[in-house]
Amino acid sequence: MKKIMAIVREDRFTMVKDALLDIGYPGMTVTEVKGHGNQKGITEQWRGRTYKTDLLKKIQIEMVVADKDVENIVQCILKEAKTGSIGDGKIFISSIDNVVRIRTAERGEAAI
Ligand SMILES: Nc1ncnc2c1ncn2[C@@H]1O[C@H](COP(=O)(O)OP(=O)(O)OP(=O)(O)O)[C@@H](O)[C@H]1O
Ligand SMILES: [Mg+2]
């Protein structure tokens, strides 16, 4: 199993979520986060001065999925979240040892 953690633009989140639901992946945890990447936030010019907007609001989506579903989900997020401009976000993929569904005590992929 893998955890997919995607950080996307706020205004792309609904499109990403709806597309993931459409292709059959409803399980997700969503958090409002702040961060910056390579550009360290946007630097804005106003009246000749430079203003640094430090941390930008983004939406973080976490999903734990079977290995075989990772590529499908990554492609879906790429399609919906990409504008082509800086700040589109990032997808981090890591391994998950186990999952337990509390109601039934099922384990592993059966519990996803
Ligand atoms: N290396 C990282 N580790 C953790 N979070 C990151 C990392 N890089 C980016 N993020 C998160 O992703 C958000 C979006 O990053 P962003 O898309 O600006 O990345 P980037 O590497 O600067 O790419 P781009 O050049 O396309 O802007 C950041 O606001 C931050 O929350
Ligand atoms: Mg950036």
Short mmCIF file of C-alpha atoms and ligand atoms in Angstrom, two decimals:
data_model
loop_
_atom_site.label_atom_id
_atom_site.label_comp_id
_atom_site.label_asym_id
_atom_site.label_seq_id
_atom_site.Cartn_x
_atom_site.Cartn_y
_atom_site.Cartn_z
CA MET A 1 0.00 0.00 0.00
CA LYS A 2 1.05 3.56 -0.63
CA LYS A 3 0.16 6.96 0.74
CA ILE A 4 -0.34 9.64 -1.87
CA MET A 5 0.00 13.12 -0.43
CA ALA A 6 -0.87 15.76 -2.98
CA ILE A 7 -0.57 19.50 -2.36
CA VAL A 8 -2.69 21.42 -4.84
CA ARG A 9 -3.99 24.90 -5.53
CA GLU A 10 -7.12 25.85 -3.57
CA ASP A 11 -9.03 26.65 -6.76
CA ARG A 12 -8.19 23.25 -8.27
CA PHE A 13 -9.13 21.19 -5.24
CA THR A 14 -12.81 20.64 -6.07
CA MET A 15 -11.93 19.49 -9.59
CA VAL A 16 -9.34 17.08 -8.23
CA LYS A 17 -11.69 15.70 -5.56
CA ASP A 18 -14.61 15.25 -7.97
CA ALA A 19 -12.41 13.51 -10.53
CA LEU A 20 -11.03 11.13 -7.88
CA LEU A 21 -14.58 10.31 -6.77
CA ASP A 22 -15.60 9.76 -10.40
CA ILE A 23 -12.85 7.20 -10.97
CA GLY A 24 -13.67 5.37 -7.75
CA TYR A 25 -11.43 6.71 -4.99
CA PRO A 26 -13.55 8.30 -2.26
CA GLY A 27 -11.21 7.74 0.70
CA MET A 28 -9.22 10.89 1.45
CA THR A 29 -8.18 13.26 4.20
CA VAL A 30 -8.09 16.93 3.28
CA THR A 31 -6.23 19.65 5.16
CA GLU A 32 -5.76 23.35 4.56
CA VAL A 33 -2.03 23.97 4.64
CA LYS A 34 0.46 26.75 3.98
CA GLY A 35 3.79 26.35 2.32
CA HIS A 36 6.22 27.34 -0.34
CA GLY A 37 8.37 25.58 -2.87
CA ASN A 38 11.33 26.69 -4.94
CA GLN A 39 10.16 30.28 -5.31
CA LYS A 40 9.81 30.71 -1.52
CA GLY A 41 6.39 32.28 -2.07
CA ILE A 42 5.55 34.92 -4.60
CA THR A 43 7.51 38.14 -4.71
CA GLU A 44 5.18 40.96 -5.67
CA GLN A 45 6.15 44.33 -7.13
CA TRP A 46 4.05 47.32 -5.97
CA ARG A 47 5.01 50.95 -6.45
CA GLY A 48 8.55 49.93 -7.23
CA ARG A 49 9.00 47.99 -4.02
CA THR A 50 9.32 44.26 -3.63
CA TYR A 51 6.92 42.53 -1.25
CA LYS A 52 7.42 38.96 -0.25
CA THR A 53 4.28 36.85 0.21
CA ASP A 54 5.81 34.17 2.32
CA LEU A 55 3.60 31.12 2.84
CA LEU A 56 0.82 30.44 0.34
CA LYS A 57 -2.43 28.61 1.14
CA LYS A 58 -2.70 25.20 -0.47
CA ILE A 59 -4.89 22.13 -0.02
CA GLN A 60 -3.28 18.86 1.05
CA ILE A 61 -4.98 15.61 0.05
CA GLU A 62 -3.88 12.34 1.65
CA MET A 63 -5.02 8.98 0.31
CA VAL A 64 -3.91 5.48 1.21
CA VAL A 65 -4.36 3.15 -1.75
CA ALA A 66 -3.32 -0.21 -3.17
CA ASP A 67 -0.04 -0.18 -5.12
CA LYS A 68 -1.86 -0.99 -8.36
CA ASP A 69 -3.98 2.18 -8.07
CA VAL A 70 -1.14 4.67 -7.60
CA GLU A 71 -0.50 5.51 -11.25
CA ASN A 72 -4.18 5.94 -12.03
CA ILE A 73 -4.57 8.38 -9.15
CA VAL A 74 -1.39 10.30 -9.94
CA GLN A 75 -2.50 10.73 -13.57
CA CYS A 76 -5.91 11.95 -12.40
CA ILE A 77 -4.37 14.53 -10.05
CA LEU A 78 -1.94 15.70 -12.75
CA LYS A 79 -4.77 16.18 -15.20
CA GLU A 80 -6.98 18.20 -12.85
CA ALA A 81 -4.40 20.15 -10.83
CA LYS A 82 -1.99 21.30 -13.55
CA THR A 83 -2.19 24.86 -14.85
CA GLY A 84 1.39 24.93 -16.11
CA SER A 85 2.35 27.91 -13.94
CA ILE A 86 4.62 27.88 -10.92
CA GLY A 87 2.89 26.82 -7.72
CA ASP A 88 0.80 23.98 -9.18
CA GLY A 89 1.87 21.79 -6.26
CA LYS A 90 3.44 18.43 -5.72
CA ILE A 91 2.64 14.78 -5.17
CA PHE A 92 4.56 12.75 -2.58
CA ILE A 93 4.27 8.96 -2.56
CA SER A 94 5.35 6.81 0.38
CA SER A 95 4.90 3.26 1.63
CA ILE A 96 2.31 2.29 4.23
CA ASP A 97 2.82 -0.81 6.36
CA ASN A 98 -0.75 -1.53 7.36
CA VAL A 99 -4.28 -0.18 7.65
CA VAL A 100 -6.95 -1.21 10.17
CA ARG A 101 -10.65 -0.44 9.72
CA ILE A 102 -11.81 0.23 13.26
CA ARG A 103 -15.43 -0.92 12.77
CA THR A 104 -14.52 -4.39 11.53
CA ALA A 105 -10.86 -4.84 12.49
CA GLU A 106 -10.13 -5.69 8.83
CA ARG A 107 -6.50 -5.22 7.91
CA GLY A 108 -4.43 -4.41 4.87
CA GLU A 109 -5.98 -3.68 1.48
CA ALA A 110 -9.36 -5.00 2.69
CA ALA A 111 -9.43 -2.06 5.12
CA ILE A 112 -8.71 0.69 2.56
N1 LIG B 1 10.11 19.75 -1.05
C1 LIG B 1 8.91 19.99 -0.49
N2 LIG B 1 8.58 19.43 0.69
C2 LIG B 1 7.38 19.65 1.26
N3 LIG B 1 6.42 20.41 0.71
C3 LIG B 1 6.70 20.99 -0.47
C4 LIG B 1 7.94 20.81 -1.13
N4 LIG B 1 7.91 21.50 -2.29
C5 LIG B 1 6.69 22.05 -2.35
N5 LIG B 1 5.96 21.77 -1.26
C6 LIG B 1 4.61 22.18 -0.97
O1 LIG B 1 3.92 22.26 -2.21
C7 LIG B 1 3.39 23.57 -2.40
C8 LIG B 1 3.50 23.94 -3.85
O2 LIG B 1 4.85 23.89 -4.24
P1 LIG B 1 5.25 24.39 -5.68
O3 LIG B 1 4.27 23.87 -6.66
O4 LIG B 1 5.46 25.87 -5.66
O5 LIG B 1 6.63 23.61 -5.82
P2 LIG B 1 7.90 24.05 -6.68
O6 LIG B 1 8.95 23.00 -6.47
O7 LIG B 1 8.26 25.46 -6.35
O8 LIG B 1 7.40 23.92 -8.18
P3 LIG B 1 7.09 25.11 -9.23
O9 LIG B 1 8.42 25.54 -9.75
O10 LIG B 1 6.21 24.49 -10.27
O11 LIG B 1 6.37 26.20 -8.46
C9 LIG B 1 4.19 24.44 -1.44
O12 LIG B 1 3.43 25.57 -1.06
C10 LIG B 1 4.47 23.51 -0.29
O13 LIG B 1 3.31 23.47 0.55
MG MG B 2 6.89 26.99 -6.62
#
